[in-house]
mmCIF file of C-alpha atoms and ligand atoms in Angstrom:
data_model
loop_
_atom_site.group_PDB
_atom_site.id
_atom_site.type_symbol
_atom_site.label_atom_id
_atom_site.label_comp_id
_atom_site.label_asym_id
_atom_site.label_seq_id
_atom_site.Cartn_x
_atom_site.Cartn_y
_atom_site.Cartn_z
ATOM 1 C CA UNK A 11 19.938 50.552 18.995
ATOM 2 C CA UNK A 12 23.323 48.273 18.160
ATOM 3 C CA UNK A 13 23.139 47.683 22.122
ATOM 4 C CA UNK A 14 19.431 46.774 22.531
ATOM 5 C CA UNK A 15 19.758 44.224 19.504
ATOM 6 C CA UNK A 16 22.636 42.739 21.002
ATOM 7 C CA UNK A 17 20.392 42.529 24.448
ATOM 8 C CA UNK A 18 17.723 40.383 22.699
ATOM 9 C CA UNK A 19 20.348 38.372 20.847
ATOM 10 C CA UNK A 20 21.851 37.370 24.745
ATOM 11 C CA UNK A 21 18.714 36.837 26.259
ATOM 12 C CA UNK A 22 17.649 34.972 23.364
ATOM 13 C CA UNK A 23 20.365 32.506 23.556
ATOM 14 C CA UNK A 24 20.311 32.447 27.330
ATOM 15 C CA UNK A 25 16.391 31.579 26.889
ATOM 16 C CA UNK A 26 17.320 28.618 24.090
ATOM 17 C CA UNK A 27 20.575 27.788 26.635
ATOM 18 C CA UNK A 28 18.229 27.109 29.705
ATOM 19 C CA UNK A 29 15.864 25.348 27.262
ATOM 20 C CA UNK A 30 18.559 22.872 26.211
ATOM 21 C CA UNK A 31 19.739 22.279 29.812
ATOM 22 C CA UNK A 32 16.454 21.925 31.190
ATOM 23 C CA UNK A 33 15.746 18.835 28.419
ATOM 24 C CA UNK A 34 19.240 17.559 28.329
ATOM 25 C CA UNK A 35 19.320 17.156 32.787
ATOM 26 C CA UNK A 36 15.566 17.286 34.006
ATOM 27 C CA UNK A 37 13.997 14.382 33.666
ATOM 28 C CA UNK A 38 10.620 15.967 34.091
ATOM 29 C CA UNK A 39 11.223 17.958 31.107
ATOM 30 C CA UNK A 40 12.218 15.000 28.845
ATOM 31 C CA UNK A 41 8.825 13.516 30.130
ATOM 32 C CA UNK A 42 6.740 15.853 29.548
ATOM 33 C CA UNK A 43 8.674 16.824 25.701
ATOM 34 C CA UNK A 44 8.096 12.872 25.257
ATOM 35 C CA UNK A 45 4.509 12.486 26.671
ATOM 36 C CA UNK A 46 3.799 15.584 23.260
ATOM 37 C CA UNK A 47 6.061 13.242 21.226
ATOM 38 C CA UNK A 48 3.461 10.522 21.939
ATOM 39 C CA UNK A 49 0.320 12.261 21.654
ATOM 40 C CA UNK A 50 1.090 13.518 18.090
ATOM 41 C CA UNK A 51 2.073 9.913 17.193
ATOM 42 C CA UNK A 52 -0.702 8.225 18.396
ATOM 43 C CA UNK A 53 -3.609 10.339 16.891
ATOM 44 C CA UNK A 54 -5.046 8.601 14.796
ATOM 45 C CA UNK A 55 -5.904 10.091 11.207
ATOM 46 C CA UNK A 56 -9.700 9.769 11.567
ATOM 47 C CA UNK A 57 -9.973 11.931 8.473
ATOM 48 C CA UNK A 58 -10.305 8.270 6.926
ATOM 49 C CA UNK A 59 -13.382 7.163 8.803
ATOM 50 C CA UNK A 60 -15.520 10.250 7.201
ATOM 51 C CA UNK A 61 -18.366 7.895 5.411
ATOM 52 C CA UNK A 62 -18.889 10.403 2.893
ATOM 53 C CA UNK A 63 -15.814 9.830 0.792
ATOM 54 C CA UNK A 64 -14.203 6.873 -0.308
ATOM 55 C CA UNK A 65 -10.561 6.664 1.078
ATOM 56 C CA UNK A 66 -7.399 5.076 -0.893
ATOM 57 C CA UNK A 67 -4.028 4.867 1.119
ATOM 58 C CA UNK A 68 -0.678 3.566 -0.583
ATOM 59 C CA UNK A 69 1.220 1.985 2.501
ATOM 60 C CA UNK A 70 3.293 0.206 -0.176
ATOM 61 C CA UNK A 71 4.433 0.998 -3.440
ATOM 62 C CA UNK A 72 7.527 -0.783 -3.908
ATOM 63 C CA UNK A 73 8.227 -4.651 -5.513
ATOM 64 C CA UNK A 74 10.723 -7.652 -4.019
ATOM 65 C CA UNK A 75 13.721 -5.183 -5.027
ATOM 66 C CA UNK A 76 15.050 -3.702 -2.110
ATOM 67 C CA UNK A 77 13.771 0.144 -2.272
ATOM 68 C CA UNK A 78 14.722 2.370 1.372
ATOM 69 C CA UNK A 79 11.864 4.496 -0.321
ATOM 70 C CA UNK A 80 9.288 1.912 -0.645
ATOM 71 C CA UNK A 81 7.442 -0.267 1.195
ATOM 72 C CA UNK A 82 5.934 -3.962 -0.500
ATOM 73 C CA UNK A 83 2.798 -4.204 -1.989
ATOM 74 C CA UNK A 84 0.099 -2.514 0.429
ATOM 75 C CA UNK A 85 -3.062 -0.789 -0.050
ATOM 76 C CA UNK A 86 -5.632 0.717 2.514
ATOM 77 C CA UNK A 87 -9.369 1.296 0.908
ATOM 78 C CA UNK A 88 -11.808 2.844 3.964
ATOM 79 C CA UNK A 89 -15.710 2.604 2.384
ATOM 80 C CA UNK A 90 -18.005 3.804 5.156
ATOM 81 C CA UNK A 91 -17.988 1.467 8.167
ATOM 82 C CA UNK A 92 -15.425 -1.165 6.401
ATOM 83 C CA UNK A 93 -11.608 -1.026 5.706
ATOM 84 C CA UNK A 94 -10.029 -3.317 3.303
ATOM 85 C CA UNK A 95 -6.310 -3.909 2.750
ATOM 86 C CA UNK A 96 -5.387 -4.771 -0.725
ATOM 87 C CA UNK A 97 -1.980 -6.810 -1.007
ATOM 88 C CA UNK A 98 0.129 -7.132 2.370
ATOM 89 C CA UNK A 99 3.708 -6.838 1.420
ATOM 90 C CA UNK A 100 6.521 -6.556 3.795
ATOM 91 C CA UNK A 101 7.168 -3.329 5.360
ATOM 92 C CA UNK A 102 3.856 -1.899 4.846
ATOM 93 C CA UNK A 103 2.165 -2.375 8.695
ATOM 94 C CA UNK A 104 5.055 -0.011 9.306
ATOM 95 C CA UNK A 105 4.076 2.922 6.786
ATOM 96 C CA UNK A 106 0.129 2.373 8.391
ATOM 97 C CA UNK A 107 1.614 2.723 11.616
ATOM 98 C CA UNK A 108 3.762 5.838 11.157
ATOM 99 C CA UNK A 109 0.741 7.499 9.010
ATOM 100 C CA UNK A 110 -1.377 6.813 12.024
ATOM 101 C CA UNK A 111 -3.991 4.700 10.191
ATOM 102 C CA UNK A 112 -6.973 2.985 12.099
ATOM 103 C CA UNK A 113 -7.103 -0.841 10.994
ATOM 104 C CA UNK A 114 -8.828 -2.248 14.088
ATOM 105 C CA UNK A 115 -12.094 -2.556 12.210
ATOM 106 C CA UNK A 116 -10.467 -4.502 9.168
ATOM 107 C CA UNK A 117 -13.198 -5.938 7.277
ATOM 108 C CA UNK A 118 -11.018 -8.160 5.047
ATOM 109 C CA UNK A 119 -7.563 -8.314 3.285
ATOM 110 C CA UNK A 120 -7.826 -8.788 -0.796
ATOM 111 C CA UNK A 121 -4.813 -10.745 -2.242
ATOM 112 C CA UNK A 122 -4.109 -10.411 -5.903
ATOM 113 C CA UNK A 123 -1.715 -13.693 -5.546
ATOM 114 C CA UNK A 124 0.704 -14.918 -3.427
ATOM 115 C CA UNK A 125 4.347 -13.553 -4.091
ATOM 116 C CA UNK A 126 6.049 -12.900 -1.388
ATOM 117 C CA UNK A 127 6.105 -9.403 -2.331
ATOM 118 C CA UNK A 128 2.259 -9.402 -1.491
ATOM 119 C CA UNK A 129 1.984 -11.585 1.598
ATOM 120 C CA UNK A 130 5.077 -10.923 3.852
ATOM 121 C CA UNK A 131 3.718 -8.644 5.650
ATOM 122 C CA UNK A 132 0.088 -10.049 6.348
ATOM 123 C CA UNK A 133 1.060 -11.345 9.903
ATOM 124 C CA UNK A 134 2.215 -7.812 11.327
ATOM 125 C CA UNK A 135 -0.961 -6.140 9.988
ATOM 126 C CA UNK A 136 -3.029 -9.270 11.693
ATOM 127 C CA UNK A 137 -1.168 -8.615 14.351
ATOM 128 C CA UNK A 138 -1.988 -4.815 14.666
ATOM 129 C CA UNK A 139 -5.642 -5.285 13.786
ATOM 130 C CA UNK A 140 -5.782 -7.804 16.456
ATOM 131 C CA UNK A 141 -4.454 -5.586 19.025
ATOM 132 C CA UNK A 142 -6.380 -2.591 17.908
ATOM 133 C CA UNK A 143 -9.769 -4.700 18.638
ATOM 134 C CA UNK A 144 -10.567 -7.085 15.804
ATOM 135 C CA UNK A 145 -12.215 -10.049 17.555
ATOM 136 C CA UNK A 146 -12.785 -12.569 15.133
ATOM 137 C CA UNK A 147 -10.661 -14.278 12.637
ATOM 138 C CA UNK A 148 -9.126 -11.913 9.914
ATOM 139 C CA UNK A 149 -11.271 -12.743 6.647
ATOM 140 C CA UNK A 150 -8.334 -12.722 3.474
ATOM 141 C CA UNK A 151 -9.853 -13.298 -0.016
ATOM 142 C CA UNK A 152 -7.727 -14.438 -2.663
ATOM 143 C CA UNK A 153 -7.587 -16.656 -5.703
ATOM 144 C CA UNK A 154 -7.715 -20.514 -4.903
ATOM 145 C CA UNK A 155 -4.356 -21.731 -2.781
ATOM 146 C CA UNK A 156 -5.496 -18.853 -0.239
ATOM 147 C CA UNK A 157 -5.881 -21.393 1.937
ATOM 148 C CA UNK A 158 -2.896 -23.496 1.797
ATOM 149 C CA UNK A 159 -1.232 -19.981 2.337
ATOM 150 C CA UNK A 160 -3.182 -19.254 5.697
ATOM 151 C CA UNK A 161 -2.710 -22.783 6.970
ATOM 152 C CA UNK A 162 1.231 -21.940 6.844
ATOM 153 C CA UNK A 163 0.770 -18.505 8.492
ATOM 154 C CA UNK A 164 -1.562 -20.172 11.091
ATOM 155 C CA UNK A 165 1.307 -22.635 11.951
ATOM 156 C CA UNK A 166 3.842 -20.383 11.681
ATOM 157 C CA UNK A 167 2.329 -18.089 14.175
ATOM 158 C CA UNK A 168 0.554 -20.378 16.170
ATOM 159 C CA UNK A 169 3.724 -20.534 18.944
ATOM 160 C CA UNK A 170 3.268 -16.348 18.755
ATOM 161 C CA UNK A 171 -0.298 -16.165 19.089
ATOM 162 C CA UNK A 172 -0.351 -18.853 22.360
ATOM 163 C CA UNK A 173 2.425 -16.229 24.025
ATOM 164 C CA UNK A 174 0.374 -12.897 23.310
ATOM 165 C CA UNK A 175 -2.498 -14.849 24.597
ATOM 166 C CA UNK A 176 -1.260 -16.010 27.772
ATOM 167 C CA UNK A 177 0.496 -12.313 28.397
ATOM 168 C CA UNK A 178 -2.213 -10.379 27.720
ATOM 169 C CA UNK A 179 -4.804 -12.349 28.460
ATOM 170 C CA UNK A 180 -8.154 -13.784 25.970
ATOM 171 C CA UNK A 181 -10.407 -10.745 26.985
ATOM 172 C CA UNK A 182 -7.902 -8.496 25.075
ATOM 173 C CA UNK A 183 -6.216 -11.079 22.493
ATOM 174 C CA UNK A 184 -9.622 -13.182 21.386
ATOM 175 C CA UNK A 185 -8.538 -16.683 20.546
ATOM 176 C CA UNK A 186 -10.315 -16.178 17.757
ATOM 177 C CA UNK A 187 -9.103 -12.897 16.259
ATOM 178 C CA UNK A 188 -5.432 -15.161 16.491
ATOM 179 C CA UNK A 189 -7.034 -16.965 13.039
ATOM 180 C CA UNK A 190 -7.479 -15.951 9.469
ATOM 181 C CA UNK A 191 -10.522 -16.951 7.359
ATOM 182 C CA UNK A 192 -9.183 -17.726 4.013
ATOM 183 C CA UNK A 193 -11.761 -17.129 1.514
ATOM 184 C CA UNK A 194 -11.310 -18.443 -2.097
ATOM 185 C CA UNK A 195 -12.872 -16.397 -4.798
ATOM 186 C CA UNK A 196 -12.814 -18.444 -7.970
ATOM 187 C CA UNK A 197 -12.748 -16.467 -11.275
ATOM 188 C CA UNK A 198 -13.998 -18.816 -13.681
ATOM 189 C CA UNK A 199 -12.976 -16.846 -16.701
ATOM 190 C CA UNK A 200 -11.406 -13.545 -18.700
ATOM 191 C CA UNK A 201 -14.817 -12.382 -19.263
ATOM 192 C CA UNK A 202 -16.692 -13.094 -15.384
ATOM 193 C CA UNK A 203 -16.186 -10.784 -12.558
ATOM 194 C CA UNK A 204 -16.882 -12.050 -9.459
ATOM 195 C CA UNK A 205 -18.171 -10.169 -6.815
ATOM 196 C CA UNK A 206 -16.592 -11.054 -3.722
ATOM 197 C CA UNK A 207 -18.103 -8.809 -1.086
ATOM 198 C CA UNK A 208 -21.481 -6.880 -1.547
ATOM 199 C CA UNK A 209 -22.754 -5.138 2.097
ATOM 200 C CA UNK A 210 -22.904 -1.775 3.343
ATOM 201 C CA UNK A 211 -22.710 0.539 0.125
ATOM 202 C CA UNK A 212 -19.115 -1.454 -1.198
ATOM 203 C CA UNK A 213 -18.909 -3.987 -3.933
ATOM 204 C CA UNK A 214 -15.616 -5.493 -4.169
ATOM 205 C CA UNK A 215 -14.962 -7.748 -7.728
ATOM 206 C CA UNK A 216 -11.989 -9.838 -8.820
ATOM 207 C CA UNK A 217 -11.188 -10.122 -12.324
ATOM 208 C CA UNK A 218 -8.192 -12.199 -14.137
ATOM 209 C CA UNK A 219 -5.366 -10.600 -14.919
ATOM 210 C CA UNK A 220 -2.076 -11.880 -16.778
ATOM 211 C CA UNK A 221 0.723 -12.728 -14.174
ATOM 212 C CA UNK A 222 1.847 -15.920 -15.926
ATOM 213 C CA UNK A 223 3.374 -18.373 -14.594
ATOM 214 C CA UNK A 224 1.585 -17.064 -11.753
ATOM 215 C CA UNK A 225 -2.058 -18.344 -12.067
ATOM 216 C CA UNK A 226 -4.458 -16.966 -11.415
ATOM 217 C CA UNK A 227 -3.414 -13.911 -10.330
ATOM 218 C CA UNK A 228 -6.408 -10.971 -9.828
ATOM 219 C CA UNK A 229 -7.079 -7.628 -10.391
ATOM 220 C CA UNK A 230 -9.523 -5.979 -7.907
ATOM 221 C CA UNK A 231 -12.270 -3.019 -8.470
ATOM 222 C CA UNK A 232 -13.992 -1.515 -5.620
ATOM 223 C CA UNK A 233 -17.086 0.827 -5.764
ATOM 224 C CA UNK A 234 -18.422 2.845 -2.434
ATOM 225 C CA UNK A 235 -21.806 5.389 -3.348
ATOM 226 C CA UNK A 236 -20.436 6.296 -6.743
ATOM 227 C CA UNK A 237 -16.807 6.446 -6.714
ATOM 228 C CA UNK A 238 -14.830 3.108 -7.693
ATOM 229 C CA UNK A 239 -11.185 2.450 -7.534
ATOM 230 C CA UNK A 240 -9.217 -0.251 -9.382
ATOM 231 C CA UNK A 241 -6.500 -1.721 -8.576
ATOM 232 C CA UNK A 242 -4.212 -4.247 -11.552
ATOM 233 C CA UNK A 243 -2.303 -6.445 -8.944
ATOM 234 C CA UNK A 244 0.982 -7.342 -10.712
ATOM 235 C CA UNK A 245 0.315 -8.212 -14.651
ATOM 236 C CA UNK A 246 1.456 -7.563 -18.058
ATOM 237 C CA UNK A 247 -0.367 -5.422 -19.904
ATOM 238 C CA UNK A 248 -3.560 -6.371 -19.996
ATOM 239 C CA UNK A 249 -7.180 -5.072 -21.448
ATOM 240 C CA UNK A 250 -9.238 -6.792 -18.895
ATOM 241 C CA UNK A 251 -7.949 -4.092 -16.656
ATOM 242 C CA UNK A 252 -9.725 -1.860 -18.743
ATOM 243 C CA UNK A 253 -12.802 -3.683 -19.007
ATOM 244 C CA UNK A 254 -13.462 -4.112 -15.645
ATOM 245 C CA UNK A 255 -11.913 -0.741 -15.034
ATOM 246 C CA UNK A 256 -14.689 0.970 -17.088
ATOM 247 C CA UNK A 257 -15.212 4.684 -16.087
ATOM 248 C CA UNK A 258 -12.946 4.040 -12.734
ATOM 249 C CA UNK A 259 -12.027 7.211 -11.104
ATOM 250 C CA UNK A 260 -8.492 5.468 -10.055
ATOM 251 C CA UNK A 261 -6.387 2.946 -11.726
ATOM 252 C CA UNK A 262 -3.736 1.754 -9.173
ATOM 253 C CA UNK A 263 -1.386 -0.221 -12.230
ATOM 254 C CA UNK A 264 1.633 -1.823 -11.205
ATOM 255 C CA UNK A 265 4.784 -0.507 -13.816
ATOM 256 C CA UNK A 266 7.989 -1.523 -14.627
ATOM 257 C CA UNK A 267 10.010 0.659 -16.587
ATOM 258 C CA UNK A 268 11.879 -2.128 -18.748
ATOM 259 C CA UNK A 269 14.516 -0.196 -20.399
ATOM 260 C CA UNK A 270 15.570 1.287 -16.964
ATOM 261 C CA UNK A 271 15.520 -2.615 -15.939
ATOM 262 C CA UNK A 272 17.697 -3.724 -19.579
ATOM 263 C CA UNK A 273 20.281 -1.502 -17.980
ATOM 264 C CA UNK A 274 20.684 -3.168 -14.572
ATOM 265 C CA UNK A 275 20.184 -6.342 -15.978
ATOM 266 C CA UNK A 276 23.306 -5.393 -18.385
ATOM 267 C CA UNK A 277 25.017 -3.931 -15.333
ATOM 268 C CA UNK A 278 24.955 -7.086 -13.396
ATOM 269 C CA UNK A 279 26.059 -9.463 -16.446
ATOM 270 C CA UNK A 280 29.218 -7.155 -16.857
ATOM 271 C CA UNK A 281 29.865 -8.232 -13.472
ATOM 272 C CA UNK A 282 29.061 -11.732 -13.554
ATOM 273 C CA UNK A 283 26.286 -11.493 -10.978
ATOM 274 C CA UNK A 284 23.825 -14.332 -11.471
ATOM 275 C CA UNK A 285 20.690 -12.226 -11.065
ATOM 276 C CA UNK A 286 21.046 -10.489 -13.802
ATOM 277 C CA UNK A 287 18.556 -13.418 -15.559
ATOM 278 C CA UNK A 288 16.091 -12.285 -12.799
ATOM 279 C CA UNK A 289 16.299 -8.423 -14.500
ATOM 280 C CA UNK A 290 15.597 -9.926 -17.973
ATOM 281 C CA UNK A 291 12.889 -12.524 -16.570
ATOM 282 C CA UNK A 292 10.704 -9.874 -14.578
ATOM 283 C CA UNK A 293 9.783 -8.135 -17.317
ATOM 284 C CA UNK A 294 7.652 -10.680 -19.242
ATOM 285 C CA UNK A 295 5.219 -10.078 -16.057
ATOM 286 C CA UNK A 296 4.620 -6.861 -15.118
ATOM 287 C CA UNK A 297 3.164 -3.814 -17.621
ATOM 288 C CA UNK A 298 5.260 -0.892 -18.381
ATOM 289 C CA UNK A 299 4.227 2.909 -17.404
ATOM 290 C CA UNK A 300 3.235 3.652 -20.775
ATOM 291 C CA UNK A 301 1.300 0.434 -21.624
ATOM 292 C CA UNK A 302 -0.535 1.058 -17.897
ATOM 293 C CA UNK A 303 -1.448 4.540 -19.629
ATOM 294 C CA UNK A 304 -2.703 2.624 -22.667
ATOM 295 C CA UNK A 305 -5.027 0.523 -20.232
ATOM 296 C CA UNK A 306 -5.835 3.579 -17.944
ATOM 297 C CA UNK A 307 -7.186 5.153 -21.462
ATOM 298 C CA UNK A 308 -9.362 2.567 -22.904
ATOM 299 C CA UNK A 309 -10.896 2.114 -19.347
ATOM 300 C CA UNK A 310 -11.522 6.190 -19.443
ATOM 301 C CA UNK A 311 -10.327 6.443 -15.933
ATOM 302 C CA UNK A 312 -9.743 9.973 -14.412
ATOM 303 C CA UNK A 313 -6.450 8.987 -12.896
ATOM 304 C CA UNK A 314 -3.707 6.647 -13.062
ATOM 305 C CA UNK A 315 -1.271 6.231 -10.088
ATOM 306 C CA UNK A 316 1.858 3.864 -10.642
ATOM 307 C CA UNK A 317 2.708 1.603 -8.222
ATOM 308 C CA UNK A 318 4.772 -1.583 -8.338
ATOM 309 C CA UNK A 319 7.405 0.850 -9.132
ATOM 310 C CA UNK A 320 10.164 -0.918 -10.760
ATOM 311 C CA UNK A 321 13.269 0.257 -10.349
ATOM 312 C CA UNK A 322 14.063 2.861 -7.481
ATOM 313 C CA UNK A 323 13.725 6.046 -8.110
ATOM 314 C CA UNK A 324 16.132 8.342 -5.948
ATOM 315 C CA UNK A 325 15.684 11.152 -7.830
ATOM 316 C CA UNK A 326 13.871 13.550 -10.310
ATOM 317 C CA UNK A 327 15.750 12.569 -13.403
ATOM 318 C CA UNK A 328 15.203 8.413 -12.216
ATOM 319 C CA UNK A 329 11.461 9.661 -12.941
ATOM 320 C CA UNK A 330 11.173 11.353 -15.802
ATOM 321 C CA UNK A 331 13.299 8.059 -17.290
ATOM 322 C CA UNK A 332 10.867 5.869 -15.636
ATOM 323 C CA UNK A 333 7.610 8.177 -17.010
ATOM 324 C CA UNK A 334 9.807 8.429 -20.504
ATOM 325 C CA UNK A 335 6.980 8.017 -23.717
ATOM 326 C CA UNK A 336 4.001 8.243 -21.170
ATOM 327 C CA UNK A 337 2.867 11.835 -21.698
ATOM 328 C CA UNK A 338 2.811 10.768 -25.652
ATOM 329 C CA UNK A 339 -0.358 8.599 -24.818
ATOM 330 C CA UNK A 340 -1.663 10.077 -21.998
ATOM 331 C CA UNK A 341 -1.494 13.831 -21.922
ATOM 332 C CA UNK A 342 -2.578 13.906 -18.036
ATOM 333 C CA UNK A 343 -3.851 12.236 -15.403
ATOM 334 C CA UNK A 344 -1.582 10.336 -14.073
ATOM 335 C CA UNK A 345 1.214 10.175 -11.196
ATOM 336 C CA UNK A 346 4.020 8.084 -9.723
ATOM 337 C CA UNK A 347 2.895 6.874 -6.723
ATOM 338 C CA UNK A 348 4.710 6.616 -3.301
ATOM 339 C CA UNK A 349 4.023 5.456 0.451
ATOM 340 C CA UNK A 350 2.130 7.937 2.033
ATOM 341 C CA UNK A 351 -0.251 8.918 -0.803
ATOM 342 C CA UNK A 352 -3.758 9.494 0.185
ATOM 343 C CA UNK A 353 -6.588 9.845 -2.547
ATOM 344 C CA UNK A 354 -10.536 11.159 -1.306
ATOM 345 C CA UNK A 355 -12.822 10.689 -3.413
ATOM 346 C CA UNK A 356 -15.813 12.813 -1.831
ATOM 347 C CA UNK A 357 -18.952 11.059 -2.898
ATOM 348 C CA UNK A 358 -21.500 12.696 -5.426
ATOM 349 C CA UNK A 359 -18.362 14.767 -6.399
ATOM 350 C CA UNK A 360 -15.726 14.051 -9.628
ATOM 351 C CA UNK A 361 -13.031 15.668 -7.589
ATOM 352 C CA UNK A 362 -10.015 13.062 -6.642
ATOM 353 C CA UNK A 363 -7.815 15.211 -3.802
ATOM 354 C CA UNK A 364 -4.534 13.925 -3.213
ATOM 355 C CA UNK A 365 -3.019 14.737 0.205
ATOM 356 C CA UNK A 366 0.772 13.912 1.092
ATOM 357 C CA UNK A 367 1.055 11.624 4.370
ATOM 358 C CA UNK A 368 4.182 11.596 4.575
HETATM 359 ZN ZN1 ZN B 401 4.747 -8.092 -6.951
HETATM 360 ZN ZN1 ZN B 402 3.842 -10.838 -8.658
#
């Protein structure tokens, strides 16, 4: 018995031996190991396109401070035949990518307001729709000064866009699908929604929230055949959330957990490090996790998912300090949120599923 095991041990490792050398020297096996490599990567995940659920994808849940976790500001909504992006922060294109995410039928990008932390990254997802098919200029709605912000990407990338253009040729890169089409959505006051985009099943409305100095800065609800998703850009904690929230399924609220924040902000004055005025600053602007709860309650939505997450969180203990007073408002219902969270919400259903991406 001892000797047969010790048989199937050798040939074993002789197998896994000749495996090794046959990838490591032949060429034809690296080729045909990379050409699998490929094909899993580029599938896309059409489980998005199903019409019969609405579709919420976090490509970005992180703020300007440098997270390795955490992309910028990004959101994916798919509604039937359109796809929006809400907020195009740096990094995200890159967590669409690696999720495998279709974006060549972009119907529109929503800006809450133009931080960087919600922007940088609009020209690699314009980029990427582009290439994936999108022929005409790439609509962005956004409170007014939307359009002095796509004139500057428009110059900025005008050099970029003549090069793909020429390489490629116009029959794959339209001239056209080079542009964006800035449209300003003027909120005329606390109490108006404005509905921004009405077609196809999906109504998309802004409403003010409280960014200051940052004015105006929006909030944004979508509904698709029953099922509704809000989402607070970046603002203090504010009721209008919850108005316009009313009876929302999801509440994507942007958090800061300020006395993790008071500590780095201390931290950095010890050492004499100017930004440590930044760490006090920030938090006049953004809502905390449990005053998001607060607003996730009086809206009655079924689920609250923090994003804007403020600071890192590298580990378990970083989140039960960041979620610290939050299960004393909001008994449940609610989750940190990271890149690579994907909500369905299957229509003429109350279920929310929540699959891992990542
Ligand atoms: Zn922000
Ligand atoms: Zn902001």
């Amino acid at each position: 018995m001892r000797r047969f095991v010790a048989a199937a041990v050798a040939a074993i490792l002789v197998l896994l031996a000749a495996g090794f050398a046959g990838l490591w020297f032949s060429p034809s096996v690296q080729d045909a190991m990379l050409r699998r490599v490929v094909e899993a990567n580029m599938a896309f995940n059409d489980a998005v396109l199903d019409p019969d659920a609405l579709h919420v994808v976090l490509c970005g849940t992180g703020s300007p401070m440098p997270d390795p976790d955490r992309a910028q500001a990004c959101h994916l909504v798919y509604a039937g035949e359109h796809v929006f992006a809400v907020d195009a922060g740096l990094g995200g294109w890159n967590r669409i990518a690696a999720f495998g995410l279709p974006v060549g039928n972009l119907s529109g990008v929503l800006l809450t307001h133009f931080h960087s932390d919600h922007i940088s990254g609009l020209p690699d997802i314009a980029l990427n729709s582009w290439a994936s098919g999108r022929r005409e200029a790439l609509a962005v709605y956004g409170p007014p000064g939307v359009e002095t912000v796509m004139a500057g990407f428009d110059l900025a990338y005008s050099l970029d866009d003549g090069y793909r253009i020429a390489h490629h040729g116009p029959d794959f890169f339209s001239e056209q699908g080079a542009n964006y089409r800035p449209i300003i959505v003027d909120v005329p006051d606390r109490d108006t929604g404005v509905t921004l985009f009405d077609a196809d099943g999906v109504t998309i409305t802004a409403f003010l929230v409280n960014h200051e100095p940052v004015e105006p800065a929006y909030g944004f609800r979508i509904d698709y055949r029953g099922r509704s998703v809000v989402f607070s850009g970046d603002t203090k904690q504010d009721f209008n959330v919850a108005t316009f929230g009313k009876g929302a399924d999801v509440i994507i609220h942007d958090a800061m957990a300020t006395h993790m924040v008071d500590l780095l902000g201390e931290g950095l004055a010890e050492r004499g490090d100017r930004r440590s005025k930044v760490m006090y600053d920030i938090q006049d602007y953004h809502a905390t996790p449990v005053e998001a709860a607060e607003v996730a309650n009086e809206a009655g939505a079924k689920l609250l998912v923090f994003s804007h997450v403020v600071p890192r969180l590298p580990n378990a203990i970083a989140e039960r300090v960041y979620l610290r007073g939050v299960s004393d408002v909001r008994k449940r219902g609610f989750m940190i949120g990271y890149d690579g969270l994907y909500l369905r919400l299957p229509v003429g259903s109350e279920k929310i599923e929540t699959i891992d991406l990542r």
